[in-house]
Amino acid sequence: MKFEHLIEINDLLNPLAYFITREQLWRGLILRAEAPKMFVPYLDEALIAERTEVSMQRTLKYGALEVRDSVTFEHQQHVHYAVPAQGEITPSTLRMQIEEPQAQRLFLRFTYDDGLPEAEDQESRMYNNYRKSAYQDADIDTVKVIRELAEAGRLDALPS
């Protein structure tokens, strides 16, 4: 299943909206990778096994389930999550890419790929539609948390 959607960060037509800078958005995406429990309430534990300036290896614990993944960063461009095959988990990826078609008009593009072909039977299509909806809701929540952190000034002092 491949799935992609776009969330507008700054609405230039709304003068009352708080504008997030590209740097703040980037810092929020880094924070989501480094401290995912702030963004995923049902996550029990996140352990960073290895960290460089451009990547990290993590283990995420959801109850008894442990998921290993790797996260790579292209500065102020995108964050890429890759989950290798492990146990019954198939390989999958998620990319969160910053887009700025004009100055200060920021969007965040979320691209998912579970490595499997598109479902052909009705039951699988219904399941995938549910997954897509859940992904989109989680991504909206991610942007909401980033926006709250930015408005509180908590993304201004973090290293990028």
PDB file of C-alpha atoms in Angstrom, residues 2-159:
ATOM      1  CA  LYS A   2       1.281   3.377  -0.960  1.00  0.00           C
ATOM      2  CA  PHE A   3      -0.334   6.458   0.548  1.00  0.00           C
ATOM      3  CA  GLU A   4       0.504  10.141   0.413  1.00  0.00           C
ATOM      4  CA  HIS A   5      -1.121  13.292   1.736  1.00  0.00           C
ATOM      5  CA  LEU A   6      -0.267  16.928   2.331  1.00  0.00           C
ATOM      6  CA  ILE A   7      -0.914  19.145   5.367  1.00  0.00           C
ATOM      7  CA  GLU A   8      -0.769  22.917   5.067  1.00  0.00           C
ATOM      8  CA  ILE A   9       1.320  24.442   7.845  1.00  0.00           C
ATOM      9  CA  ASN A  10       0.985  28.170   7.152  1.00  0.00           C
ATOM     10  CA  ASP A  11      -2.184  29.590   5.632  1.00  0.00           C
ATOM     11  CA  LEU A  12      -1.085  32.896   4.094  1.00  0.00           C
ATOM     12  CA  LEU A  13      -4.724  33.979   3.758  1.00  0.00           C
ATOM     13  CA  ASN A  14      -5.288  33.841   7.522  1.00  0.00           C
ATOM     14  CA  PRO A  15      -3.553  36.840   9.109  1.00  0.00           C
ATOM     15  CA  LEU A  16      -4.569  35.672  12.598  1.00  0.00           C
ATOM     16  CA  ALA A  17      -2.785  32.317  12.320  1.00  0.00           C
ATOM     17  CA  TYR A  18       0.564  31.808  14.002  1.00  0.00           C
ATOM     18  CA  PHE A  19       3.231  31.353  11.330  1.00  0.00           C
ATOM     19  CA  ILE A  20       5.761  28.595  11.832  1.00  0.00           C
ATOM     20  CA  THR A  21       9.183  29.073  10.290  1.00  0.00           C
ATOM     21  CA  ARG A  22      10.849  26.342   8.256  1.00  0.00           C
ATOM     22  CA  GLU A  23      13.438  26.075  11.061  1.00  0.00           C
ATOM     23  CA  GLN A  24      10.730  25.553  13.712  1.00  0.00           C
ATOM     24  CA  LEU A  25       9.006  22.935  11.565  1.00  0.00           C
ATOM     25  CA  TRP A  26      12.310  21.172  11.004  1.00  0.00           C
ATOM     26  CA  ARG A  27      13.107  21.185  14.730  1.00  0.00           C
ATOM     27  CA  GLY A  28       9.649  19.746  15.396  1.00  0.00           C
ATOM     28  CA  LEU A  29      10.289  16.897  12.942  1.00  0.00           C
ATOM     29  CA  ILE A  30      13.642  16.162  14.590  1.00  0.00           C
ATOM     30  CA  LEU A  31      11.971  16.197  18.009  1.00  0.00           C
ATOM     31  CA  ARG A  32       9.348  13.725  16.756  1.00  0.00           C
ATOM     32  CA  ALA A  33      12.149  11.320  15.843  1.00  0.00           C
ATOM     33  CA  GLU A  34      14.152  11.869  19.038  1.00  0.00           C
ATOM     34  CA  ALA A  35      11.251  11.984  21.516  1.00  0.00           C
ATOM     35  CA  PRO A  36       8.393  10.118  19.809  1.00  0.00           C
ATOM     36  CA  LYS A  37       6.453   9.638  23.061  1.00  0.00           C
ATOM     37  CA  MET A  38       5.554  13.351  22.872  1.00  0.00           C
ATOM     38  CA  PHE A  39       3.752  12.605  19.602  1.00  0.00           C
ATOM     39  CA  VAL A  40       2.551   8.997  20.011  1.00  0.00           C
ATOM     40  CA  PRO A  41       0.686   8.644  23.322  1.00  0.00           C
ATOM     41  CA  TYR A  42       0.340   4.849  23.107  1.00  0.00           C
ATOM     42  CA  LEU A  43       4.093   4.343  22.701  1.00  0.00           C
ATOM     43  CA  ASP A  44       5.520   2.844  25.904  1.00  0.00           C
ATOM     44  CA  GLU A  45       9.228   3.392  25.336  1.00  0.00           C
ATOM     45  CA  ALA A  46      11.658   4.640  22.698  1.00  0.00           C
ATOM     46  CA  LEU A  47      15.331   3.776  22.849  1.00  0.00           C
ATOM     47  CA  ILE A  48      17.904   5.371  20.586  1.00  0.00           C
ATOM     48  CA  ALA A  49      20.643   2.820  20.006  1.00  0.00           C
ATOM     49  CA  GLU A  50      22.854   4.859  17.725  1.00  0.00           C
ATOM     50  CA  ARG A  51      22.807   8.522  16.662  1.00  0.00           C
ATOM     51  CA  THR A  52      24.781  10.508  14.104  1.00  0.00           C
ATOM     52  CA  GLU A  53      24.082  13.961  12.692  1.00  0.00           C
ATOM     53  CA  VAL A  54      22.149  12.454   9.795  1.00  0.00           C
ATOM     54  CA  SER A  55      20.621   9.260  11.196  1.00  0.00           C
ATOM     55  CA  MET A  56      19.561   7.229  14.187  1.00  0.00           C
ATOM     56  CA  GLN A  57      18.651   3.640  14.995  1.00  0.00           C
ATOM     57  CA  ARG A  58      15.759   3.182  17.405  1.00  0.00           C
ATOM     58  CA  THR A  59      13.708   0.541  19.164  1.00  0.00           C
ATOM     59  CA  LEU A  60      10.103   1.432  19.851  1.00  0.00           C
ATOM     60  CA  LYS A  61       8.120  -0.528  22.424  1.00  0.00           C
ATOM     61  CA  TYR A  62       4.349  -0.856  22.272  1.00  0.00           C
ATOM     62  CA  GLY A  63       3.546  -3.217  25.119  1.00  0.00           C
ATOM     63  CA  ALA A  64       5.173  -6.559  24.231  1.00  0.00           C
ATOM     64  CA  LEU A  65       5.753  -5.490  20.613  1.00  0.00           C
ATOM     65  CA  GLU A  66       9.206  -4.099  19.778  1.00  0.00           C
ATOM     66  CA  VAL A  67       9.842  -2.405  16.450  1.00  0.00           C
ATOM     67  CA  ARG A  68      13.321  -1.472  15.245  1.00  0.00           C
ATOM     68  CA  ASP A  69      13.641   1.326  12.746  1.00  0.00           C
ATOM     69  CA  SER A  70      16.148   3.711  11.285  1.00  0.00           C
ATOM     70  CA  VAL A  71      15.611   7.413  10.774  1.00  0.00           C
ATOM     71  CA  THR A  72      17.592   9.543   8.336  1.00  0.00           C
ATOM     72  CA  PHE A  73      17.581  13.315   8.034  1.00  0.00           C
ATOM     73  CA  GLU A  74      18.217  15.655   5.130  1.00  0.00           C
ATOM     74  CA  HIS A  75      18.610  19.039   6.813  1.00  0.00           C
ATOM     75  CA  GLN A  76      15.435  21.125   6.588  1.00  0.00           C
ATOM     76  CA  GLN A  77      14.184  18.910   3.735  1.00  0.00           C
ATOM     77  CA  HIS A  78      12.853  15.609   5.002  1.00  0.00           C
ATOM     78  CA  VAL A  79      12.899  12.925   7.677  1.00  0.00           C
ATOM     79  CA  HIS A  80      12.768   9.332   6.435  1.00  0.00           C
ATOM     80  CA  TYR A  81      11.709   6.422   8.649  1.00  0.00           C
ATOM     81  CA  ALA A  82      12.507   2.871   7.516  1.00  0.00           C
ATOM     82  CA  VAL A  83      11.289  -0.256   9.292  1.00  0.00           C
ATOM     83  CA  PRO A  84      13.078  -3.403   8.107  1.00  0.00           C
ATOM     84  CA  ALA A  85      11.301  -6.755   8.001  1.00  0.00           C
ATOM     85  CA  GLN A  86      11.208  -8.237  11.504  1.00  0.00           C
ATOM     86  CA  GLY A  87       9.087 -11.115  12.708  1.00  0.00           C
ATOM     87  CA  GLU A  88       5.616 -10.665  11.221  1.00  0.00           C
ATOM     88  CA  ILE A  89       6.309  -7.018  10.375  1.00  0.00           C
ATOM     89  CA  THR A  90       6.859  -6.314   6.692  1.00  0.00           C
ATOM     90  CA  PRO A  91       9.315  -3.599   5.644  1.00  0.00           C
ATOM     91  CA  SER A  92       7.822  -0.131   5.397  1.00  0.00           C
ATOM     92  CA  THR A  93       8.803   3.513   5.042  1.00  0.00           C
ATOM     93  CA  LEU A  94       7.504   6.940   5.925  1.00  0.00           C
ATOM     94  CA  ARG A  95       8.876  10.209   4.601  1.00  0.00           C
ATOM     95  CA  MET A  96       7.924  13.594   6.056  1.00  0.00           C
ATOM     96  CA  GLN A  97       9.001  16.221   3.564  1.00  0.00           C
ATOM     97  CA  ILE A  98       8.856  19.985   3.956  1.00  0.00           C
ATOM     98  CA  GLU A  99       7.572  21.815   0.894  1.00  0.00           C
ATOM     99  CA  GLU A 100       7.622  25.581   0.444  1.00  0.00           C
ATOM    100  CA  PRO A 101       6.135  26.573  -2.936  1.00  0.00           C
ATOM    101  CA  GLN A 102       6.452  30.250  -1.976  1.00  0.00           C
ATOM    102  CA  ALA A 103       8.051  32.117   0.909  1.00  0.00           C
ATOM    103  CA  GLN A 104       6.533  31.129   4.284  1.00  0.00           C
ATOM    104  CA  ARG A 105       3.875  28.932   2.625  1.00  0.00           C
ATOM    105  CA  LEU A 106       4.864  25.661   4.233  1.00  0.00           C
ATOM    106  CA  PHE A 107       3.390  22.230   3.676  1.00  0.00           C
ATOM    107  CA  LEU A 108       4.334  18.866   5.076  1.00  0.00           C
ATOM    108  CA  ARG A 109       4.023  15.894   2.720  1.00  0.00           C
ATOM    109  CA  PHE A 110       3.641  12.451   4.307  1.00  0.00           C
ATOM    110  CA  THR A 111       4.465   9.476   2.073  1.00  0.00           C
ATOM    111  CA  TYR A 112       3.867   5.907   3.276  1.00  0.00           C
ATOM    112  CA  ASP A 113       4.902   2.666   1.600  1.00  0.00           C
ATOM    113  CA  ASP A 114       4.406  -0.731   3.225  1.00  0.00           C
ATOM    114  CA  GLY A 115       6.178  -2.500   0.360  1.00  0.00           C
ATOM    115  CA  LEU A 116       3.111  -4.554  -0.496  1.00  0.00           C
ATOM    116  CA  PRO A 117       1.055  -4.351  -3.690  1.00  0.00           C
ATOM    117  CA  GLU A 118      -2.286  -2.569  -3.595  1.00  0.00           C
ATOM    118  CA  ALA A 119      -5.043  -4.764  -2.196  1.00  0.00           C
ATOM    119  CA  GLU A 120      -7.425  -6.272  -4.687  1.00  0.00           C
ATOM    120  CA  ASP A 121     -10.083  -7.814  -2.455  1.00  0.00           C
ATOM    121  CA  GLN A 122     -12.720  -5.720  -0.712  1.00  0.00           C
ATOM    122  CA  GLU A 123     -11.710  -6.710   2.827  1.00  0.00           C
ATOM    123  CA  SER A 124      -8.087  -5.653   2.261  1.00  0.00           C
ATOM    124  CA  ARG A 125      -9.172  -2.397   0.621  1.00  0.00           C
ATOM    125  CA  MET A 126     -11.375  -1.607   3.628  1.00  0.00           C
ATOM    126  CA  TYR A 127      -8.492  -2.384   6.002  1.00  0.00           C
ATOM    127  CA  ASN A 128      -6.118  -0.188   3.994  1.00  0.00           C
ATOM    128  CA  ASN A 129      -8.647   2.658   3.981  1.00  0.00           C
ATOM    129  CA  TYR A 130      -8.816   2.377   7.764  1.00  0.00           C
ATOM    130  CA  ARG A 131      -4.991   2.456   7.958  1.00  0.00           C
ATOM    131  CA  LYS A 132      -4.828   5.497   5.684  1.00  0.00           C
ATOM    132  CA  SER A 133      -7.332   7.314   7.873  1.00  0.00           C
ATOM    133  CA  ALA A 134      -5.383   6.413  11.015  1.00  0.00           C
ATOM    134  CA  TYR A 135      -2.111   7.594   9.431  1.00  0.00           C
ATOM    135  CA  GLN A 136      -3.692  10.882   8.401  1.00  0.00           C
ATOM    136  CA  ASP A 137      -5.148  11.443  11.886  1.00  0.00           C
ATOM    137  CA  ALA A 138      -1.739  10.723  13.470  1.00  0.00           C
ATOM    138  CA  ASP A 139      -0.061  13.135  11.058  1.00  0.00           C
ATOM    139  CA  ILE A 140      -2.585  15.866  11.852  1.00  0.00           C
ATOM    140  CA  ASP A 141      -1.809  15.275  15.532  1.00  0.00           C
ATOM    141  CA  THR A 142       1.932  15.540  14.785  1.00  0.00           C
ATOM    142  CA  VAL A 143       1.424  18.930  13.152  1.00  0.00           C
ATOM    143  CA  LYS A 144      -0.800  20.019  16.050  1.00  0.00           C
ATOM    144  CA  VAL A 145       1.937  19.165  18.583  1.00  0.00           C
ATOM    145  CA  ILE A 146       4.602  20.921  16.487  1.00  0.00           C
ATOM    146  CA  ARG A 147       2.366  23.987  16.225  1.00  0.00           C
ATOM    147  CA  GLU A 148       1.759  24.024  20.011  1.00  0.00           C
ATOM    148  CA  LEU A 149       5.488  23.689  20.710  1.00  0.00           C
ATOM    149  CA  ALA A 150       6.315  26.460  18.230  1.00  0.00           C
ATOM    150  CA  GLU A 151       3.710  28.834  19.651  1.00  0.00           C
ATOM    151  CA  ALA A 152       5.078  28.186  23.172  1.00  0.00           C
ATOM    152  CA  GLY A 153       8.603  29.026  21.957  1.00  0.00           C
ATOM    153  CA  ARG A 154       9.849  25.515  22.705  1.00  0.00           C
ATOM    154  CA  LEU A 155      11.234  24.963  19.184  1.00  0.00           C
ATOM    155  CA  ASP A 156      13.323  28.131  19.138  1.00  0.00           C
ATOM    156  CA  ALA A 157      16.146  26.950  21.412  1.00  0.00           C
ATOM    157  CA  LEU A 158      16.589  23.410  20.093  1.00  0.00           C
ATOM    158  CA  PRO A 159      19.576  22.563  17.904  1.00  0.00           C
TER     159      PRO A 159
END
